[in-house]
Each structure stands twice: as structure tokens, then as C-alpha cells.
């Protein structure tokens, strides 16, 4: 590092330390970094490259071309330039964002990006990804979810480690203020004359995060200087609360005569639980299949149906679709199956 003075600062140590701890657990693995070309992911790429050989980690970068911005092709070139500078292979995945999905532009782009990661992981046999989300991103996420009326699950914010489709995603910098990243980036730019890309949509007030950065953040910084740290702490507390809820849900779920590889449980036993634990179990059950949580209104409708239908399911057909799956009641059991298998008969 002696020939890289930008890595010898106290700010750089705050970036390298969480990566060092993480890489110690990933020794000898293949690891990919989601590289947008922006300052955050670029510095994650720089710091990870510095440590990779020490832990015998095979590193690669993946840039997802969303095709949403006129500058998208230029961003590809900047990512390739950085990858060449760091001597790390960079792969470009081009996606088509489904703007009619109902997720909004930001949500649809995120979904397309993860699909690209899954495709890349399968092709390159990579099962560990690093993402450059930081303290500011976490605070914005918690604030957005609070304004949306999210419960404990949503108020956990982003997790430092999540598992999706047998792929591990890590966010080692969730506790790092973006100002620290920018300081290290200044030194890197001075030494190598490489500048990160500027995505104008990040400050575009037509998008919710852009509106927070443009209008809310200046006031919050003025009157509540520690708002980002406080919201991040709140997220950690909510993570603990959710873990408690999950632990209780597992205890309750295990007492529901589980069958069919966790795809069905006894309706009568579920009805004996207090109402708040009934809903908790349903959320936990969905999480076992990595399904998104239903809206509050949808969950209320499910609870109504499950509480009112005849316990053997003979008085009416209950069919509750969700995320390409269907919840059914047959012979006194609540069953979840992929939509195309909803006519399958399960064991009694």
C-alpha cells in the first residue's frame, strides 16, 4: 500500500476493516462485485482488489447495463477502464427493465439487476456478491419504509448479508458514512485520474430517493445531524425484534403438524393460536419459500378467509394467489404450491 497513499488514511482503514473481516470468512472463494461505475461501487472494487490476493479470493466485476439513461454506454466504458486499471475481469450484463411491472422504475431496475446477477452467478460459478450500499443508503431505506408504513420486517432496512437463490449478497459498508468513501475516492482520482460516473437520477426529485437527497437531507442534517446513525441503529433494533418474531413463529409453526416438506400445515391447529401469532406464522411460512411479504390488506383478507372457512375446506374453495404461488385449503390443511401445481393432491 506504500505506493497508494489514498489507502493509508484513517478513512481508508474504515473501508478496509469490514472487508478484511468479511474476506477472512470467504478465503479461497470466487467473489463478484456489483460495479455501477459510481463512486461507491468503484471504491468497493478498489478496496476489495487490494485485499483479494491476501485471502486467495478470485475477484470479478459485473456491470449491469439497464439501458435507461443516455449515458449508459459511457458508464460501460468507465467500468471497463477501471477494471483494466485494477487488473480484474469485468463482465457486462445487458438487461431490459420491465417498466410495466408495477414496481416503479427503481424497483423494476433492481429486479432486472438481480436477475442479471443470478444469470452471471450460474455462468461464472460465483456464489458470493459484494454490494456497495452504505450508511446513507440504509438511512434513506429506513426513512422511505417508515413513510410507507412498513412493519418490523420492513423497518429492518437492508441486511448486511442475505441469501437469494443459493447466492450470498454482502453489504460490508452499511455502517460507513458516504463522506468516508468520497474522501478515499478523492485520493484515488488524484493518483490515477479516473473519475467515477455521475448518475443524474440519484438527485432527481421525481424519484423518492432523489427527493430525500434533494429536499429532506439538508434539513435533517441541519436539525438532526445524527439522523443517519440513529435510523441505522433503529434498523439494527428492528432486526433483533424480527429475529424474536421469527423464533416465536418457528416454535408455533413446528406445532402445526407440518407435512409435504413444509408446504402444508393443519388449519385447526393454526386457528388455536392467538390472532397476532396466526399472522406471524403466515409471514414466517412465506419466508421459508423466499416469497415477498403480502400487503397489510392482502394479509387481512387471507386471515379472514382462513378463519371463516369450514376447517375441512368443504364449504367453499379457497384459492389465494401470491407471487406465482397459491395458498389452498384441502382436507383440513393449508397448502402452498407453485401456481402450475395447484391441482396436486397432498397427503392427508
PDB file of N, CA and C in Angstrom, residues 4 46 53 76 107 148 175 230 258 277 300 311 325:
ATOM      1  N   UNK A   4       0.352   3.617  -2.628  1.00  0.00           N
ATOM      2  CA  UNK A   4      -1.055   4.007  -2.763  1.00  0.00           C
ATOM      3  C   UNK A   4      -1.453   4.807  -1.517  1.00  0.00           C
ATOM      4  N   UNK A  46     -12.011  -1.062  -5.672  1.00  0.00           N
ATOM      5  CA  UNK A  46     -10.611  -0.718  -5.388  1.00  0.00           C
ATOM      6  C   UNK A  46     -10.139  -1.387  -4.098  1.00  0.00           C
ATOM      7  N   UNK A  53      -5.922 -10.840  -3.038  1.00  0.00           N
ATOM      8  CA  UNK A  53      -4.831 -11.816  -3.143  1.00  0.00           C
ATOM      9  C   UNK A  53      -4.410 -12.332  -1.770  1.00  0.00           C
ATOM     10  N   UNK A  76     -20.419   1.929 -19.218  1.00  0.00           N
ATOM     11  CA  UNK A  76     -19.774   0.648 -19.505  1.00  0.00           C
ATOM     12  C   UNK A  76     -18.281   0.858 -19.724  1.00  0.00           C
ATOM     13  N   UNK A 107     -37.760   0.023  -8.622  1.00  0.00           N
ATOM     14  CA  UNK A 107     -37.987  -1.371  -8.259  1.00  0.00           C
ATOM     15  C   UNK A 107     -37.773  -2.315  -9.426  1.00  0.00           C
ATOM     16  N   UNK A 148     -43.809   4.732   4.301  1.00  0.00           N
ATOM     17  CA  UNK A 148     -44.713   3.804   3.627  1.00  0.00           C
ATOM     18  C   UNK A 148     -45.553   3.019   4.628  1.00  0.00           C
ATOM     19  N   UNK A 175     -22.401   0.341   7.657  1.00  0.00           N
ATOM     20  CA  UNK A 175     -22.132   1.216   8.794  1.00  0.00           C
ATOM     21  C   UNK A 175     -21.193   2.360   8.481  1.00  0.00           C
ATOM     22  N   UNK A 230     -28.820   7.342  13.689  1.00  0.00           N
ATOM     23  CA  UNK A 230     -29.973   6.962  14.512  1.00  0.00           C
ATOM     24  C   UNK A 230     -30.910   6.008  13.775  1.00  0.00           C
ATOM     25  N   UNK A 258     -46.690 -30.164  10.546  1.00  0.00           N
ATOM     26  CA  UNK A 258     -46.127 -29.811   9.240  1.00  0.00           C
ATOM     27  C   UNK A 258     -45.937 -31.064   8.388  1.00  0.00           C
ATOM     28  N   UNK A 277     -50.270 -14.169  16.535  1.00  0.00           N
ATOM     29  CA  UNK A 277     -49.339 -15.248  16.217  1.00  0.00           C
ATOM     30  C   UNK A 277     -49.760 -15.985  14.950  1.00  0.00           C
ATOM     31  N   UNK A 300     -54.757  -9.307   5.670  1.00  0.00           N
ATOM     32  CA  UNK A 300     -56.037  -9.279   6.389  1.00  0.00           C
ATOM     33  C   UNK A 300     -57.076 -10.150   5.691  1.00  0.00           C
ATOM     34  N   UNK A 311     -63.351 -25.797   8.599  1.00  0.00           N
ATOM     35  CA  UNK A 311     -62.000 -26.282   8.854  1.00  0.00           C
ATOM     36  C   UNK A 311     -61.593 -27.443   7.945  1.00  0.00           C
ATOM     37  N   UNK A 325     -47.418 -18.259  -6.648  1.00  0.00           N
ATOM     38  CA  UNK A 325     -47.789 -19.398  -5.822  1.00  0.00           C
ATOM     39  C   UNK A 325     -49.258 -19.267  -5.452  1.00  0.00           C
TER      40      UNK A 325
END
